[in-house]
PDB file of C-alpha atoms in Angstrom:
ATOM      1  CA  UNK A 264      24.604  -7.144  14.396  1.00  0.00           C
ATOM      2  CA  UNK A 265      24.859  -4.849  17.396  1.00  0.00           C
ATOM      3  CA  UNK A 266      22.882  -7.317  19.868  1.00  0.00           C
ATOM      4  CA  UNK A 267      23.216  -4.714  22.505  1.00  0.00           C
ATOM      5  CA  UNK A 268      21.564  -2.034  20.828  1.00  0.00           C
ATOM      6  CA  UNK A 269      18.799  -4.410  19.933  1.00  0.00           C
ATOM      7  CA  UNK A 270      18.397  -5.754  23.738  1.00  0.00           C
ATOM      8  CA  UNK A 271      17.895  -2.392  24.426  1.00  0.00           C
ATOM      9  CA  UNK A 272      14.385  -2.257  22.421  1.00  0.00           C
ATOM     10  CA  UNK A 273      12.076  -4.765  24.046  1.00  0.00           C
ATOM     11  CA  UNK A 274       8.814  -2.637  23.760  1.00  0.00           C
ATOM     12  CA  UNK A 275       9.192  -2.798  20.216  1.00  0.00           C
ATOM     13  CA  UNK A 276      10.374  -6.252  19.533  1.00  0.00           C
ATOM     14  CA  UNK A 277       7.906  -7.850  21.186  1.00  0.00           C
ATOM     15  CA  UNK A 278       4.899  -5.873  19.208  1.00  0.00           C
ATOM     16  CA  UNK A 279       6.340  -8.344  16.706  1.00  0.00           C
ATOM     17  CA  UNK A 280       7.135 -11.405  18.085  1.00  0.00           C
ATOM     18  CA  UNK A 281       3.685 -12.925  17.921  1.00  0.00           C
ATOM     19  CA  UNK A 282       1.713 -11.816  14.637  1.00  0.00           C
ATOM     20  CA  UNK A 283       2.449 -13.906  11.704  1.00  0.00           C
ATOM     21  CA  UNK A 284       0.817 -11.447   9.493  1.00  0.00           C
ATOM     22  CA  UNK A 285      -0.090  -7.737   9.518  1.00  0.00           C
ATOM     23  CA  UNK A 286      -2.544  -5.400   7.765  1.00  0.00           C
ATOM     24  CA  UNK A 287      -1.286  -1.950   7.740  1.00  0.00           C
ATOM     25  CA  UNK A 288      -4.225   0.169   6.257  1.00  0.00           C
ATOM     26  CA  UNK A 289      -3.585   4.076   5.391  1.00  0.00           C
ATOM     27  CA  UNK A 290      -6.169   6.121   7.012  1.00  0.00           C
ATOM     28  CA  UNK A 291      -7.632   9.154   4.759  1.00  0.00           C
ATOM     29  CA  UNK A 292      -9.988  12.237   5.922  1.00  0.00           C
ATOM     30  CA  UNK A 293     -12.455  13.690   4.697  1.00  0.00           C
ATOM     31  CA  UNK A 294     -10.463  17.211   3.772  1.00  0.00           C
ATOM     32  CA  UNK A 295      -8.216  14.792   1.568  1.00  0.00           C
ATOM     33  CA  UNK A 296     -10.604  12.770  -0.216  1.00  0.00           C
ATOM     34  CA  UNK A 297     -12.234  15.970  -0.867  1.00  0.00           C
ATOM     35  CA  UNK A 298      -9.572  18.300  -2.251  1.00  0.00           C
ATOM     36  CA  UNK A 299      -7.250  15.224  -3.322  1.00  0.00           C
ATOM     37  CA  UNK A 300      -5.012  16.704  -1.200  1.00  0.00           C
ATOM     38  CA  UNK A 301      -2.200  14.634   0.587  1.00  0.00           C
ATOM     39  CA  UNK A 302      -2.033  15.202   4.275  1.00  0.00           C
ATOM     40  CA  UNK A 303       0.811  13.675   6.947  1.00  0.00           C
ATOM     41  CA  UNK A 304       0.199   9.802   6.252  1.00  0.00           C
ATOM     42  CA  UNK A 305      -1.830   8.173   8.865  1.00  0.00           C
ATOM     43  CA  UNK A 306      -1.867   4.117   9.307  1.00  0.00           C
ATOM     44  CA  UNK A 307      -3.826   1.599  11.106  1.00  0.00           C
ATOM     45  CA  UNK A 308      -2.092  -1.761  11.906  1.00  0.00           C
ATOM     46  CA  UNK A 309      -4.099  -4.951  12.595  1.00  0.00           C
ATOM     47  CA  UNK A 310      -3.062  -8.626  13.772  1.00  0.00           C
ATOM     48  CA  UNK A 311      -4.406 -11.275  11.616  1.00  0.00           C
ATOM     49  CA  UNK A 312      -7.213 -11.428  14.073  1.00  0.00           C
ATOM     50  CA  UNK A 313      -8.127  -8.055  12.958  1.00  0.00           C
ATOM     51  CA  UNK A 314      -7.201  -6.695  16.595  1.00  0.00           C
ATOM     52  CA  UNK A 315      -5.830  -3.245  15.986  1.00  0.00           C
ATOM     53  CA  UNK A 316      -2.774  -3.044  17.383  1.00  0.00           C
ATOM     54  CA  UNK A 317      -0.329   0.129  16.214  1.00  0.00           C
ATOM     55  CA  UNK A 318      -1.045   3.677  14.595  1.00  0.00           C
ATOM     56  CA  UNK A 319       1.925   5.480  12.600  1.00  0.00           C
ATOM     57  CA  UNK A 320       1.151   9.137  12.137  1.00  0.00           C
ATOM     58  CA  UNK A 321       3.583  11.095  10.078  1.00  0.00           C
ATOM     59  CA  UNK A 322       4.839  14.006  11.846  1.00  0.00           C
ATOM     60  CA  UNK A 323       4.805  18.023  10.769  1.00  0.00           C
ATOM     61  CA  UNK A 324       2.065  20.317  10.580  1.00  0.00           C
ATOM     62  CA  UNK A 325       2.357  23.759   9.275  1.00  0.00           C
ATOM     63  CA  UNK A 326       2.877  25.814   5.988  1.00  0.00           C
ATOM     64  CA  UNK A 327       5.911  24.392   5.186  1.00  0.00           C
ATOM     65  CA  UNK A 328       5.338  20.589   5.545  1.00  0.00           C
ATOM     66  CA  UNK A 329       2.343  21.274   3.662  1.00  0.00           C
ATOM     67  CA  UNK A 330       4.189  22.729   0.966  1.00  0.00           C
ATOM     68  CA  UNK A 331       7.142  19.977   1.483  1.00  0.00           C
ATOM     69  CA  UNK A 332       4.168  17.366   0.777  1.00  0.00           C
ATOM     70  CA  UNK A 333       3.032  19.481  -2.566  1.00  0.00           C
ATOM     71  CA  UNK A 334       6.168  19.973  -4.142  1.00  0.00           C
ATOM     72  CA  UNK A 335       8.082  16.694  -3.212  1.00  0.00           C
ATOM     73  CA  UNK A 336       5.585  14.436  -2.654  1.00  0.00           C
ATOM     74  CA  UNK A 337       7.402  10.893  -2.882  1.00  0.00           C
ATOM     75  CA  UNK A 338      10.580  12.492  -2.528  1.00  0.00           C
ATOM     76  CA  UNK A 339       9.862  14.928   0.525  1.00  0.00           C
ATOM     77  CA  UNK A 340      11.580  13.814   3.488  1.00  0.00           C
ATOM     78  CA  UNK A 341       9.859  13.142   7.074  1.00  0.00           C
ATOM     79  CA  UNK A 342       9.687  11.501  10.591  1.00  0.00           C
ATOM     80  CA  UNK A 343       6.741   9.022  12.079  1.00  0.00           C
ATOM     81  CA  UNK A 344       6.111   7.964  14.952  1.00  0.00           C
ATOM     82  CA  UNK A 345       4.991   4.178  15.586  1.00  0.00           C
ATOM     83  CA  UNK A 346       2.426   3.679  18.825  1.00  0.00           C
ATOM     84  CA  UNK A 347       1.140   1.316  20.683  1.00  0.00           C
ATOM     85  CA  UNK A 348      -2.625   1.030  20.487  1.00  0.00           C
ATOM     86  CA  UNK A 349      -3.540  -0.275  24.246  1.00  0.00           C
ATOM     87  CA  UNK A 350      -0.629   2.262  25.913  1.00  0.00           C
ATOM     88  CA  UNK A 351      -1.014   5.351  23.705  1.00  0.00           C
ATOM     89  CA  UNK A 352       3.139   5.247  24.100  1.00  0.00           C
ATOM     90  CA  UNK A 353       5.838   5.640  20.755  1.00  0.00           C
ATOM     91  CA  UNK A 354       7.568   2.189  20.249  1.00  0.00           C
ATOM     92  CA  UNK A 355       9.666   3.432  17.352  1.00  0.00           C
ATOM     93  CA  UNK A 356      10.364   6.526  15.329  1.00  0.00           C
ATOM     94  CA  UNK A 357      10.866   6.834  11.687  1.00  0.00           C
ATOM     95  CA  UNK A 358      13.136   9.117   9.256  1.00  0.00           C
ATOM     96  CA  UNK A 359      13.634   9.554   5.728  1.00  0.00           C
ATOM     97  CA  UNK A 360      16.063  12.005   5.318  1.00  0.00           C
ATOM     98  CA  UNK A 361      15.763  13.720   1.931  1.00  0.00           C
ATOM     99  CA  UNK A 362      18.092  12.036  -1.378  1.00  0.00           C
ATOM    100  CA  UNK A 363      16.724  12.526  -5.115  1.00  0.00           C
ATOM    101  CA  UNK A 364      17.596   8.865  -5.218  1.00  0.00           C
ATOM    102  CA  UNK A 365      17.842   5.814  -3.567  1.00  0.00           C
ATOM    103  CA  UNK A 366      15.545   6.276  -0.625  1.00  0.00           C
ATOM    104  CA  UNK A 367      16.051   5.410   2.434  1.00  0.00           C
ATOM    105  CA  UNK A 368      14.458   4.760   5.756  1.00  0.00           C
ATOM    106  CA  UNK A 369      15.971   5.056   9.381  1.00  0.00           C
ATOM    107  CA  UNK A 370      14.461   2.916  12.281  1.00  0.00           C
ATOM    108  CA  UNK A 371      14.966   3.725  15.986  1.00  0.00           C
ATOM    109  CA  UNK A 372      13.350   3.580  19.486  1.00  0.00           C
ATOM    110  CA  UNK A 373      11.598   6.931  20.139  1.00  0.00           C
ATOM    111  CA  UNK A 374      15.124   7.632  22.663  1.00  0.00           C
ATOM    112  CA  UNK A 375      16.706   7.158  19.603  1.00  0.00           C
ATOM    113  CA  UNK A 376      18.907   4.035  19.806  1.00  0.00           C
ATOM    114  CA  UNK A 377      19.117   2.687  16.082  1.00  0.00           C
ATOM    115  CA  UNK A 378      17.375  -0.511  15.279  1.00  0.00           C
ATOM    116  CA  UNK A 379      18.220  -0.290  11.774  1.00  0.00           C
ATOM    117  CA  UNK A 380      17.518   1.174   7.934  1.00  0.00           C
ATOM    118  CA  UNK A 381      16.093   0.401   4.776  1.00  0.00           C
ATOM    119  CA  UNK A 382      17.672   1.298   1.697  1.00  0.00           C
ATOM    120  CA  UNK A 383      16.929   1.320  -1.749  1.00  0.00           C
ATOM    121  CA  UNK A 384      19.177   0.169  -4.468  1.00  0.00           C
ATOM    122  CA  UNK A 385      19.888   0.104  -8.157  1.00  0.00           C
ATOM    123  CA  UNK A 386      18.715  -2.344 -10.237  1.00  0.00           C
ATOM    124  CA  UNK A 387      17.532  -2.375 -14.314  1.00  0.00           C
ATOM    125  CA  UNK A 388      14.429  -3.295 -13.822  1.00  0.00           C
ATOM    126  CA  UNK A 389      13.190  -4.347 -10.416  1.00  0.00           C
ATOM    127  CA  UNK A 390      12.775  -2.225  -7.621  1.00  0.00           C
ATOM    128  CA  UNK A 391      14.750  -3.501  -4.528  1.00  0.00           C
ATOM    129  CA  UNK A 392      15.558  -2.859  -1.206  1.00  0.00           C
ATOM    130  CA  UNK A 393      18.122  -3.738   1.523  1.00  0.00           C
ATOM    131  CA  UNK A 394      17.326  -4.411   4.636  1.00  0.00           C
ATOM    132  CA  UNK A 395      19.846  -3.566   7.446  1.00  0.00           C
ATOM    133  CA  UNK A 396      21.052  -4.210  10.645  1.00  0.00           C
ATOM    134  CA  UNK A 397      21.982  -1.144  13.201  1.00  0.00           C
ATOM    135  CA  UNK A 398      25.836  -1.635  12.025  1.00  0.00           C
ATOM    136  CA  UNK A 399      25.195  -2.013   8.848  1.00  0.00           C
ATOM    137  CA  UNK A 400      25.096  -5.530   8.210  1.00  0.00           C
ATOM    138  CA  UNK A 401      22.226  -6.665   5.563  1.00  0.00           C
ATOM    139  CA  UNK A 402      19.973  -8.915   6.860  1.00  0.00           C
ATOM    140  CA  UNK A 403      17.169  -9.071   4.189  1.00  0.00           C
ATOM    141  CA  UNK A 404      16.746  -8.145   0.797  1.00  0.00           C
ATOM    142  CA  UNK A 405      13.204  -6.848  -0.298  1.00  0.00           C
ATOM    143  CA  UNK A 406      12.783  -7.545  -4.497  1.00  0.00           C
ATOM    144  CA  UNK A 407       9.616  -6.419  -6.370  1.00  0.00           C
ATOM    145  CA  UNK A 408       8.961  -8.440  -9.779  1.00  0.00           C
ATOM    146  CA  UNK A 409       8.725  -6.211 -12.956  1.00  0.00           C
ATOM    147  CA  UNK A 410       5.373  -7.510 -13.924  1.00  0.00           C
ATOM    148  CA  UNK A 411       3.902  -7.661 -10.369  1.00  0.00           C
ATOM    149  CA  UNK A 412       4.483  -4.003  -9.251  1.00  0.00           C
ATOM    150  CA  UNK A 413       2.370  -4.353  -6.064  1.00  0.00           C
ATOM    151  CA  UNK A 414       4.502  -7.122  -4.660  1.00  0.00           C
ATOM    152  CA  UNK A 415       7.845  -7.337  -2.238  1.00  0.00           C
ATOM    153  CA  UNK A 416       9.172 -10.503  -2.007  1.00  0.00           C
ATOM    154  CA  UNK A 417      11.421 -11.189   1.409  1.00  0.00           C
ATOM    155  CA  UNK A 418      14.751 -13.058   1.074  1.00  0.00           C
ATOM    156  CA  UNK A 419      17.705 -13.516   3.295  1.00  0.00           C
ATOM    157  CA  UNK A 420      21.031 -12.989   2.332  1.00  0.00           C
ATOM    158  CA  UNK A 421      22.979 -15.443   0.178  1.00  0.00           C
ATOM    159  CA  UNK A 422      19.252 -16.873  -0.632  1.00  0.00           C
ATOM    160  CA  UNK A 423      16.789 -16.855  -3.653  1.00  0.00           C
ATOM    161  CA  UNK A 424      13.715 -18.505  -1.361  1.00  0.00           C
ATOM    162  CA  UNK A 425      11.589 -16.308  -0.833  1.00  0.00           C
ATOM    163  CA  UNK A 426      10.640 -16.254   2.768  1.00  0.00           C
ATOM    164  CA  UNK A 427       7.741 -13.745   3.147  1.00  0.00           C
ATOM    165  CA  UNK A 428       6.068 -11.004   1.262  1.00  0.00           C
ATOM    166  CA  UNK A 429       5.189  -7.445   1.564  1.00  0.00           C
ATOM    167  CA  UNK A 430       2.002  -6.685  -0.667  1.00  0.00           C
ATOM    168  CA  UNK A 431      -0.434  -4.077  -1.682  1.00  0.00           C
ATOM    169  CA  UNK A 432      -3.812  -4.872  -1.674  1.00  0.00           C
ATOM    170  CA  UNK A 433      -6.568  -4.063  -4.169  1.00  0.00           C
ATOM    171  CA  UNK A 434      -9.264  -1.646  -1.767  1.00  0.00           C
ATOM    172  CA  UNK A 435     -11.529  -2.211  -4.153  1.00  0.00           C
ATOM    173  CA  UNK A 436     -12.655   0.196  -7.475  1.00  0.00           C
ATOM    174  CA  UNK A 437     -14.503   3.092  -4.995  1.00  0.00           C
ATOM    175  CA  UNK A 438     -11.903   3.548  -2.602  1.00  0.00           C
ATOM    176  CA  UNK A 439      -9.066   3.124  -5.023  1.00  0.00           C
ATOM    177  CA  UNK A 440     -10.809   5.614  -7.146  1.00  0.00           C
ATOM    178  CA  UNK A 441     -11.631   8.107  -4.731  1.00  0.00           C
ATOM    179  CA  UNK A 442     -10.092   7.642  -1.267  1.00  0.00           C
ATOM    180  CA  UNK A 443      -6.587   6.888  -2.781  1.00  0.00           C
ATOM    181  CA  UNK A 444      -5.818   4.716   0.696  1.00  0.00           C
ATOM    182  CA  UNK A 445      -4.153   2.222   0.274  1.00  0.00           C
ATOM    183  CA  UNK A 446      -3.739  -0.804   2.026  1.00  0.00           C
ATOM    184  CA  UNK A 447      -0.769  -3.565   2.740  1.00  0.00           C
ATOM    185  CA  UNK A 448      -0.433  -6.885   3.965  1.00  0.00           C
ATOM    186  CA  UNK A 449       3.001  -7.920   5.618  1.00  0.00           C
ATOM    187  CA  UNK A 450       3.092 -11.887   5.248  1.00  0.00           C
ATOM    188  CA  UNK A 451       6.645 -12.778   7.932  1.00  0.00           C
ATOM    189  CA  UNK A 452       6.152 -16.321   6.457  1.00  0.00           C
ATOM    190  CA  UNK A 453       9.473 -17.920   7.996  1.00  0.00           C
ATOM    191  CA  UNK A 454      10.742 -14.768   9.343  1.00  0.00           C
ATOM    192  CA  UNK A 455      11.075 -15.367  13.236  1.00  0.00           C
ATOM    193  CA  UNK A 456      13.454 -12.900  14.395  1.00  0.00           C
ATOM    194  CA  UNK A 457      11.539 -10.215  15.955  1.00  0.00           C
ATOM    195  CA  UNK A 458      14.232  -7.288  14.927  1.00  0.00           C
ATOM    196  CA  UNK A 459      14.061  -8.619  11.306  1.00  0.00           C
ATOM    197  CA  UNK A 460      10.068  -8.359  11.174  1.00  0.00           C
ATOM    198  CA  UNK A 461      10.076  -4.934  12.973  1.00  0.00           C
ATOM    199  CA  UNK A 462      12.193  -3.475  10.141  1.00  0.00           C
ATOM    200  CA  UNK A 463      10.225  -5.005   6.956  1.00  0.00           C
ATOM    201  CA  UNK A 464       6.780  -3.294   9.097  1.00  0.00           C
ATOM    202  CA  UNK A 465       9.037   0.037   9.051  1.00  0.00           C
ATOM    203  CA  UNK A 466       9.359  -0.862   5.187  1.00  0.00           C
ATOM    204  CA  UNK A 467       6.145  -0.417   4.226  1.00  0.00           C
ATOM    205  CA  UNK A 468       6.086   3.357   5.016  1.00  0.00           C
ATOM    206  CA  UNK A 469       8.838   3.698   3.117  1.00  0.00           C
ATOM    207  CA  UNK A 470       7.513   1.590  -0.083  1.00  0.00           C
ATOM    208  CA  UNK A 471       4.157   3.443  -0.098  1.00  0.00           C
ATOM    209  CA  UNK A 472       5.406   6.672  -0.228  1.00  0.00           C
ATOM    210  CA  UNK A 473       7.937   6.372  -2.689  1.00  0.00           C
ATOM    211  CA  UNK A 474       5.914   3.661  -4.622  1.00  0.00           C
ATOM    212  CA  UNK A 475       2.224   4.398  -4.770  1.00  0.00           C
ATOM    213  CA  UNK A 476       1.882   7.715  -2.713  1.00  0.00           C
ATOM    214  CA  UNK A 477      -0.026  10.146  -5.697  1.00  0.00           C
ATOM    215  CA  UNK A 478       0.027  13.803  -5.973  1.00  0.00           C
TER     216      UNK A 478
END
């Protein structure tokens, strides 16, 4: 791992070093539970005190990204921006640049110093994900059970434990049904490093629109 590059990011590390679990909740409007139709993903992220504490907004406006959304939908490609709540300032930007397969996710600091990436690999019947560093080096592995489809399970390399969990939450049958938010609870378990846990947050962007984003 590139601990220079990582030194560099203290803003966003420490948004991470305290919370032991977040709630990252997908924020719908009125036009879109309306016409059903999918505008640039909004999210609200609370502590496990319920304290909001970040807001990712998808960025793009315009004919084209509306279009881009339409036509591609899971597969479109985009950048977010991740901000701090109390300051109003970026902390991190996100990019998916656009692949037919195997998705992936680039995290940065909004100067655009790489923190890291998520990619997703091949597997017969479980979805997975790698986690990695800004050199390259994996430093997680995100696996999602066959038979439990809204479920991530966090492992570290070389390890079966599971040592924290990504998860989609039921909204319950109204706002399933009709909002089409959904919602996600990040679970760091025994995940202390604060560069780790900022990457698995970045993940769940990644997982809901490829994963349960609906057209």
């Amino acid at each position: 791992m590139d601990h220079q590059l990582v030194a560099n990011a203290p803003t966003a590390l420490a948004s991470f070093a305290r919370p032991t679990r977040l709630s990252v909740r997908q924020r719908k409007r009125w036009l879109e539970i309306l016409t059903s139709l999918d505008a640039r993903n909004n999210y609200a992220v609370y502590d496990e005190a319920g304290n909001p504490v970040l807001n990712v907004q998808e960025q793009g406006s315009g004919f084209g990204n509306l279009m881009k959304r339409l036509f591609f939908n899971s597969l479109r490609w985009f950048t977010a921006s991740v901000d701090d709540v109390t300051t109003g300032k970026p902390i991190l930007s996100l990019r998916r640049p656009f692949r037919f397969i195997f998705a992936r996710l680039e995290v940065s600091t909004p100067d655009g110093q790489p923190l890291g990436a998520l990619q997703k690999r091949w597997t017969w019947f479980r979805r997975k994900y790698t986690v990695l560093g800004p050199d390259g080096q994996e430093l997680a592995t995100l696996f999602g059970p066959f038979f439990r489809p809204w479920t991530f399970k966090i492992q570290l390399p070389g390890s079966d434990q599971e040592v924290g969990l990504i998860q989609k939450k039921w909204s319950g049958l109204a706002k399933e049904m009709f909002t089409q938010a959904d919602n996600f609870w990040i679970e760091f378990g025994q995940v202390t490093d604060p560069h780790l846990r900022t990457l698995l947050f970045s993940s769940t962007v990644l997982i809901d629109v490829v994963h349960f984003e609906r057209g």
